[in-house]
CSV table of C-alpha atoms in Angstrom, one decimal:
chain,number,residue,atom,x,y,z
P,21,MET,CA,-21.1,-6.1,-51.6
P,22,ALA,CA,-21.2,-3.0,-49.3
P,23,ALA,CA,-23.5,-0.5,-49.8
P,24,ARG,CA,-22.1,2.4,-52.5
P,25,ASN,CA,-22.4,6.0,-53.0
P,26,THR,CA,-25.0,6.3,-55.9
P,27,LEU,CA,-25.1,10.1,-55.2
P,28,ARG,CA,-22.9,12.0,-58.1
P,29,ARG,CA,-24.9,14.7,-58.8
P,30,ALA,CA,-21.5,16.7,-60.1
P,31,LEU,CA,-18.5,15.0,-61.0
P,32,LEU,CA,-15.3,17.2,-60.8
P,33,TYR,CA,-12.2,15.7,-62.6
P,34,VAL,CA,-9.2,17.5,-61.4
P,35,PRO,CA,-5.6,17.1,-63.0
P,36,GLY,CA,-3.4,13.9,-61.6
P,37,SER,CA,-0.6,16.1,-62.1
P,38,SER,CA,-1.1,19.4,-60.6
P,39,GLN,CA,-0.4,18.8,-57.0
P,40,ARG,CA,-1.5,21.8,-56.4
P,41,PHE,CA,-5.2,21.2,-57.1
P,42,LEU,CA,-5.1,18.0,-55.9
P,43,ASP,CA,-4.6,19.9,-52.3
P,44,LYS,CA,-7.3,22.5,-53.5
P,45,SER,CA,-9.6,20.0,-54.3
P,46,ARG,CA,-9.4,18.9,-50.7
P,47,SER,CA,-11.5,21.8,-49.4
P,48,LEU,CA,-14.3,21.3,-52.1
P,49,LYS,CA,-17.3,20.2,-51.6
P,50,ALA,CA,-18.8,18.3,-53.9
P,51,ASP,CA,-20.6,14.6,-54.2
P,52,CYS,CA,-17.7,13.0,-56.7
P,53,VAL,CA,-13.5,14.4,-57.3
P,54,ALA,CA,-12.3,12.2,-60.0
P,55,TYR,CA,-8.5,12.4,-60.1
P,56,ASP,CA,-8.0,12.7,-63.6
P,57,LEU,CA,-5.1,10.4,-65.5
P,58,GLU,CA,-5.8,10.3,-69.3
P,59,ASP,CA,-7.2,14.3,-70.7
P,60,SER,CA,-5.4,16.6,-68.7
P,61,VAL,CA,-2.3,14.6,-67.8
P,62,THR,CA,0.3,15.2,-71.1
P,63,PRO,CA,2.1,12.2,-72.3
P,64,HIS,CA,5.2,12.8,-70.5
P,65,LYS,CA,3.9,13.3,-66.9
P,66,LYS,CA,1.2,10.1,-66.7
P,67,ALA,CA,4.1,8.5,-64.9
P,68,GLU,CA,4.2,11.1,-62.1
P,69,ALA,CA,0.9,11.8,-61.7
P,70,ARG,CA,0.0,8.0,-61.1
P,71,SER,CA,2.4,8.8,-57.7
P,72,LEU,CA,0.2,12.2,-56.7
P,73,VAL,CA,-3.0,10.4,-57.2
P,74,ARG,CA,-2.1,7.7,-55.4
P,75,ARG,CA,-0.6,9.8,-52.8
P,76,ALA,CA,-3.4,11.8,-53.0
P,77,LEU,CA,-5.7,8.8,-52.3
P,78,ASP,CA,-3.6,7.2,-49.1
P,79,GLN,CA,-4.8,10.9,-47.4
P,80,PRO,CA,-7.7,10.9,-45.1
P,81,ALA,CA,-10.7,11.6,-46.9
P,82,PRO,CA,-12.0,15.5,-46.5
P,83,ASP,CA,-15.6,15.9,-45.4
P,84,GLY,CA,-16.6,17.9,-48.3
P,85,ILE,CA,-16.3,14.7,-50.6
P,86,LYS,CA,-18.5,12.1,-50.5
P,87,GLU,CA,-16.4,9.9,-53.4
P,88,ARG,CA,-12.4,10.1,-54.8
P,89,ALA,CA,-12.4,8.3,-57.8
P,90,VAL,CA,-9.5,8.1,-60.3
P,91,ARG,CA,-10.0,8.3,-64.4
P,92,ILE,CA,-7.7,6.1,-65.7
P,93,ASN,CA,-6.4,5.7,-69.4
P,94,SER,CA,-8.5,3.9,-71.8
P,95,VAL,CA,-8.0,0.2,-72.0
P,96,GLU,CA,-7.1,0.6,-75.5
P,97,SER,CA,-4.1,2.9,-74.8
P,98,GLY,CA,-2.2,0.7,-73.7
P,99,LEU,CA,-1.7,2.9,-70.2
P,100,ALA,CA,-4.3,1.6,-68.0
P,101,LEU,CA,-2.7,-2.0,-66.3
P,102,GLY,CA,0.1,1.0,-65.5
P,103,ASP,CA,-2.4,3.2,-64.1
P,104,LEU,CA,-4.8,0.1,-62.3
P,105,THR,CA,-1.5,-1.3,-60.6
P,106,GLU,CA,-0.6,1.9,-58.7
P,107,VAL,CA,-3.5,3.2,-57.5
P,108,LEU,CA,-5.1,-0.4,-57.1
P,109,GLN,CA,-2.6,-0.3,-54.1
P,110,SER,CA,-4.3,2.5,-52.2
P,111,PRO,CA,-6.5,1.0,-49.9
P,112,SER,CA,-8.9,4.3,-50.0
P,113,LEU,CA,-9.9,3.7,-53.6
P,114,THR,CA,-13.5,2.9,-54.4
P,115,THR,CA,-14.3,4.7,-57.9
P,116,LEU,CA,-12.4,4.3,-61.2
P,117,VAL,CA,-14.1,6.2,-64.0
P,118,ILE,CA,-13.3,3.7,-67.1
P,119,PRO,CA,-12.8,5.9,-70.8
P,120,LYS,CA,-13.4,5.3,-74.2
P,121,VAL,CA,-15.2,2.3,-73.0
P,122,ASN,CA,-16.3,0.9,-76.5
P,123,SER,CA,-17.1,-2.5,-75.8
P,124,ALA,CA,-17.9,-4.8,-73.3
P,125,SER,CA,-14.0,-6.3,-73.5
P,126,ASP,CA,-12.7,-3.2,-72.2
P,127,LEU,CA,-14.5,-3.4,-68.7
P,128,THR,CA,-13.8,-7.2,-68.7
P,129,PHE,CA,-10.0,-6.1,-69.0
P,130,VAL,CA,-10.4,-4.0,-66.0
P,131,THR,CA,-13.0,-6.0,-63.9
P,132,ASP,CA,-9.8,-8.8,-64.3
P,133,VAL,CA,-7.3,-6.7,-63.4
P,134,ILE,CA,-9.0,-5.6,-60.3
P,135,THR,CA,-9.4,-9.0,-59.2
P,136,HIS,CA,-6.0,-10.5,-59.6
P,137,THR,CA,-4.8,-6.7,-58.4
P,138,ILE,CA,-6.4,-7.2,-55.0
P,139,SER,CA,-5.8,-10.8,-55.0
P,140,ALA,CA,-2.0,-10.8,-54.8
P,141,LEU,CA,-2.2,-8.2,-52.1
P,142,PRO,CA,-0.7,-8.3,-48.6
P,143,PRO,CA,-3.5,-9.9,-46.5
P,144,GLU,CA,-3.8,-7.4,-44.5
P,145,GLN,CA,-4.3,-5.0,-47.3
P,146,GLN,CA,-7.4,-7.2,-48.3
P,147,ARG,CA,-9.2,-6.8,-44.9
P,148,GLU,CA,-13.0,-6.8,-45.1
P,149,ASN,CA,-13.3,-3.3,-44.6
P,150,ARG,CA,-11.8,-2.1,-48.1
P,151,PRO,CA,-14.8,-0.5,-50.3
P,152,PRO,CA,-15.7,-2.6,-53.0
P,153,ILE,CA,-14.5,-1.2,-56.3
P,154,SER,CA,-17.1,0.8,-58.6
P,155,LEU,CA,-17.0,1.4,-62.2
P,156,LEU,CA,-18.3,4.3,-64.7
P,157,ALA,CA,-17.8,3.8,-67.8
P,158,LEU,CA,-17.3,6.5,-70.4
P,159,VAL,CA,-19.7,6.4,-73.6
P,160,GLU,CA,-17.6,8.3,-76.1
P,161,SER,CA,-18.4,7.0,-79.5
P,162,ALA,CA,-20.7,5.8,-82.3
P,163,ARG,CA,-19.3,2.0,-81.8
P,164,SER,CA,-20.0,2.3,-77.7
P,165,ILE,CA,-23.7,3.7,-78.3
P,166,THR,CA,-24.5,0.3,-80.6
P,167,ASN,CA,-22.8,-2.0,-77.7
P,168,LEU,CA,-24.4,-0.1,-74.7
P,169,THR,CA,-27.0,-3.4,-73.7
P,170,GLN,CA,-23.2,-5.3,-73.5
P,171,ILE,CA,-21.3,-3.0,-72.0
P,172,CYS,CA,-23.5,-2.5,-69.6
P,173,SER,CA,-24.1,-6.0,-68.6
P,174,ALA,CA,-20.3,-6.6,-68.8
P,175,SER,CA,-19.3,-6.1,-65.6
P,176,PRO,CA,-20.7,-6.8,-61.8
P,177,LEU,CA,-18.3,-3.5,-60.8
P,178,LEU,CA,-20.7,-0.8,-63.0
P,179,GLN,CA,-21.9,1.4,-61.6
P,180,GLY,CA,-22.9,4.1,-64.4
P,181,LEU,CA,-22.7,5.8,-67.9
P,182,ILE,CA,-21.4,8.9,-68.2
P,183,PHE,CA,-21.3,10.9,-71.7
P,184,ALA,CA,-17.9,12.3,-73.6
P,185,ALA,CA,-19.7,14.4,-76.1
P,186,GLU,CA,-17.0,16.3,-77.0
P,187,ASP,CA,-15.0,12.7,-78.4
P,188,PHE,CA,-18.6,11.6,-79.1
P,189,ALA,CA,-18.1,15.1,-81.8
P,190,LEU,CA,-15.3,14.2,-83.0
P,191,ASP,CA,-16.1,10.4,-83.7
P,192,LEU,CA,-19.3,11.5,-85.8
P,193,SER,CA,-17.5,14.2,-87.8
P,194,ILE,CA,-20.8,16.7,-85.6
P,195,THR,CA,-20.1,19.8,-84.6
P,196,ARG,CA,-21.5,21.5,-81.0
P,197,THR,CA,-24.1,23.6,-80.5
P,198,PRO,CA,-26.0,25.4,-77.9
P,199,SER,CA,-29.4,23.3,-78.2
P,200,LEU,CA,-27.5,20.1,-77.9
P,201,THR,CA,-30.0,18.8,-80.1
P,202,GLU,CA,-27.2,16.6,-82.4
P,203,PHE,CA,-26.4,14.9,-78.8
P,204,LEU,CA,-30.3,14.1,-78.4
P,205,PHE,CA,-30.3,10.5,-79.7
P,206,ALA,CA,-26.8,8.9,-78.0
P,207,ARG,CA,-27.9,10.8,-74.4
P,208,SER,CA,-31.5,9.3,-74.4
P,209,ALA,CA,-29.8,6.1,-75.4
P,210,ILE,CA,-27.4,6.1,-72.6
P,211,ALA,CA,-30.1,7.3,-70.3
P,212,THR,CA,-32.5,4.6,-70.9
P,213,ALA,CA,-29.2,1.6,-70.9
P,214,ALA,CA,-28.5,2.6,-67.4
P,215,ARG,CA,-32.1,2.9,-66.3
P,216,ALA,CA,-32.6,-0.4,-67.9
P,217,ALA,CA,-29.3,-2.4,-66.8
P,218,GLU,CA,-30.3,-0.5,-63.3
P,219,LEU,CA,-27.1,1.3,-63.0
P,220,PRO,CA,-27.7,3.8,-60.2
P,221,SER,CA,-25.5,7.1,-62.2
P,222,THR,CA,-26.2,8.3,-65.7
P,223,ILE,CA,-24.0,11.5,-66.2
P,224,ASP,CA,-24.3,14.2,-68.3
P,225,LEU,CA,-21.9,15.8,-70.9
P,226,VAL,CA,-19.6,18.7,-69.7
P,227,CYS,CA,-20.5,22.3,-70.1
P,228,THR,CA,-17.4,24.1,-71.6
P,229,ALA,CA,-18.6,27.5,-70.2
P,230,TYR,CA,-17.7,27.9,-66.3
P,231,LYS,CA,-17.4,32.0,-66.1
P,232,SER,CA,-19.6,35.0,-66.9
P,233,SER,CA,-18.0,38.0,-67.4
P,234,ASP,CA,-18.8,39.1,-63.7
P,235,GLY,CA,-17.5,35.6,-61.7
P,236,SER,CA,-20.9,34.0,-61.6
P,237,PRO,CA,-21.9,30.5,-63.1
P,238,PRO,CA,-23.0,31.2,-66.5
P,239,ALA,CA,-27.4,30.3,-67.8
P,240,VAL,CA,-26.2,28.4,-70.0
P,241,LEU,CA,-25.1,25.2,-67.5
P,242,GLU,CA,-28.2,26.0,-65.1
P,243,GLU,CA,-29.9,25.2,-68.9
P,244,GLU,CA,-27.6,22.4,-69.3
P,245,CYS,CA,-28.6,20.7,-66.3
P,246,ARG,CA,-32.3,21.4,-66.7
P,247,GLY,CA,-32.0,19.6,-70.0
P,248,GLY,CA,-30.3,16.6,-69.2
P,249,LYS,CA,-32.6,16.1,-66.0
P,250,ARG,CA,-35.4,15.9,-68.1
P,251,LEU,CA,-34.0,13.5,-70.1
P,252,GLY,CA,-33.0,10.7,-67.4
P,253,PHE,CA,-29.1,12.1,-66.0
P,254,ASN,CA,-29.0,12.5,-62.5
P,255,GLY,CA,-26.1,14.0,-62.4
P,256,LYS,CA,-23.1,16.2,-65.1
P,257,GLN,CA,-19.7,16.2,-65.2
P,258,CYS,CA,-17.7,19.1,-64.1
P,259,ILE,CA,-14.7,20.5,-65.1
P,260,HIS,CA,-14.0,24.2,-62.8
P,261,PRO,CA,-14.9,24.2,-59.0
P,262,SER,CA,-17.3,26.7,-59.7
P,263,GLN,CA,-19.6,24.8,-61.7
P,264,VAL,CA,-20.6,22.0,-58.7
P,265,GLU,CA,-23.3,24.7,-56.6
P,266,THR,CA,-25.4,24.8,-59.6
P,267,VAL,CA,-25.0,21.1,-61.0
P,268,GLN,CA,-25.5,19.3,-57.2
P,269,ARG,CA,-28.6,22.5,-56.9
P,270,ILE,CA,-30.4,21.0,-59.8
P,271,PHE,CA,-29.6,17.2,-59.4
P,272,SER,CA,-31.1,17.8,-55.7
P,273,PRO,CA,-35.3,17.1,-55.5
P,274,GLU,CA,-36.6,20.9,-55.7
P,275,SER,CA,-38.7,21.8,-52.6
P,276,GLU,CA,-42.1,21.8,-54.0
P,277,GLU,CA,-41.1,18.4,-55.7
P,278,VAL,CA,-40.3,17.3,-52.2
P,279,GLU,CA,-43.4,18.3,-50.4
P,280,TRP,CA,-45.6,16.6,-53.0
P,281,ALA,CA,-43.9,13.7,-52.7
P,282,VAL,CA,-44.4,13.5,-48.8
P,283,ARG,CA,-47.7,14.0,-48.9
P,284,VAL,CA,-48.4,11.3,-51.4
P,285,VAL,CA,-45.9,9.0,-49.3
P,286,ILE,CA,-47.9,9.9,-46.4
P,287,ALA,CA,-51.3,9.6,-47.7
P,288,ASP,CA,-50.1,5.9,-49.8
P,289,GLU,CA,-49.5,4.8,-46.3
P,290,LYS,CA,-52.6,5.6,-44.8
P,291,ALA,CA,-54.3,4.4,-47.6
P,292,ALA,CA,-52.9,1.4,-48.0
P,293,ALA,CA,-53.7,0.3,-44.4
P,294,ALA,CA,-57.7,1.3,-45.4
P,295,GLY,CA,-57.0,-1.6,-48.3
P,296,ARG,CA,-57.6,1.2,-50.8
P,297,GLY,CA,-55.9,0.6,-54.1
P,298,ALA,CA,-56.3,4.5,-56.0
P,299,TRP,CA,-57.2,7.5,-54.6
P,300,THR,CA,-56.3,10.9,-55.3
P,301,LEU,CA,-54.5,14.1,-54.3
P,302,ASP,CA,-55.6,17.7,-55.0
P,303,GLY,CA,-58.0,16.3,-57.8
P,304,LYS,CA,-55.3,13.7,-59.5
P,305,MET,CA,-55.3,9.9,-59.5
P,306,ILE,CA,-52.4,8.4,-57.2
P,307,ASP,CA,-51.7,5.0,-58.0
P,308,VAL,CA,-49.0,2.5,-57.6
P,309,PRO,CA,-46.6,4.1,-60.5
P,310,VAL,CA,-47.1,7.6,-58.9
P,311,ALA,CA,-46.6,6.6,-55.1
P,312,GLU,CA,-43.5,4.8,-56.2
P,313,LYS,CA,-42.4,8.1,-58.1
P,314,ALA,CA,-42.9,9.6,-55.2
P,315,LYS,CA,-40.7,7.5,-52.7
P,316,ALA,CA,-38.3,7.9,-55.1
P,317,ILE,CA,-38.0,11.4,-54.4
P,318,VAL,CA,-38.2,10.9,-50.7
P,319,ARG,CA,-35.3,8.8,-51.1
P,320,ARG,CA,-32.8,11.1,-53.4
P,321,ALA,CA,-34.0,14.2,-51.4
P,322,ASP,CA,-32.4,12.3,-47.9
P,323,ALA,CA,-29.8,11.0,-49.7
P,324,CYS,CA,-29.2,15.0,-50.5
P,325,GLY,CA,-29.1,16.1,-46.9
P,326,ILE,CA,-33.0,17.5,-47.5
P,327,ASN,CA,-34.8,17.2,-43.4
P,328,ILE,CA,-37.4,14.6,-44.7
P,329,GLU,CA,-38.5,14.4,-40.8
P,330,GLU,CA,-39.4,17.9,-40.5
P,331,ILE,CA,-41.5,17.9,-43.7
P,332,ARG,CA,-43.0,14.5,-42.8
P,333,GLU,CA,-44.1,16.8,-39.7
P,334,ARG,CA,-46.0,19.4,-41.2
P,335,TRP,CA,-47.8,17.5,-43.5
P,336,LYS,CA,-48.5,14.1,-40.8
P,337,GLY,CA,-52.4,15.0,-40.9
P,338,GLN,CA,-52.2,14.8,-44.8
P,339,GLU,CA,-55.1,11.9,-45.5
P,340,PRO,CA,-56.0,10.2,-49.5
P,341,GLU,CA,-58.8,12.2,-50.7
């Protein structure tokens, strides 16, 4: 399959029933904008929202948005088939966010609908350059946590997991606290399962605060981002455009981290050419796992738009110690 966009530092939800918000979203800069047909759309607006989202997808992709996704209604709601039938008509659709994925069968259903719907389209709409569809699964219940292994292997289209904290809290009858310790097990399980299944995206819970008294992003947003990053998440859901800049900054490699990684990569290349295995840098041993971590940081930094070549030029003289 064609290479997929795996940089989803921020996933911003946009209500699919609001033409104003859909239009406004085109001026944003974000890794992923998800047109929402689920929670932000009232029942009597569902059909209208499908049409609005379909038209939004058919417009040329905005320069500042790397990926446009659609969050459909859950399979158990009975509305998913109608959502899929509409939005799959757009040749620009690349990503579907699937809510309330409780078991592998939810993703199997969506995958089957995608296959049958696209195969039934006119030949010109099945052209080879139509982008492959990626699935992102929302984990929202105790049942989904216990079924993570099966969910992660349910569909070849699955590209990531998203943690829905509010629905999870409702299911377990727990209360969200500022420390988020009540979600530690679930978040760790999601990040670990995604890594084990080699899914590129692990997207953390929503920060419900989006504005301070002075209008700036609240400190809790940055704290939550750093906490999620430490647990292994590489992105975060956003409910307001003001959250996006902070989220994408924190889920990008930090400058000191990138400098270190580039130095390691350059020195490792020289060590390999000299037939050396382990070596040291700044008095610390560098072996294969550390070198691979550095390479991963450099790849992510490059995807985030950081000028790696400039840093490499600056450290081209770095030698393995």
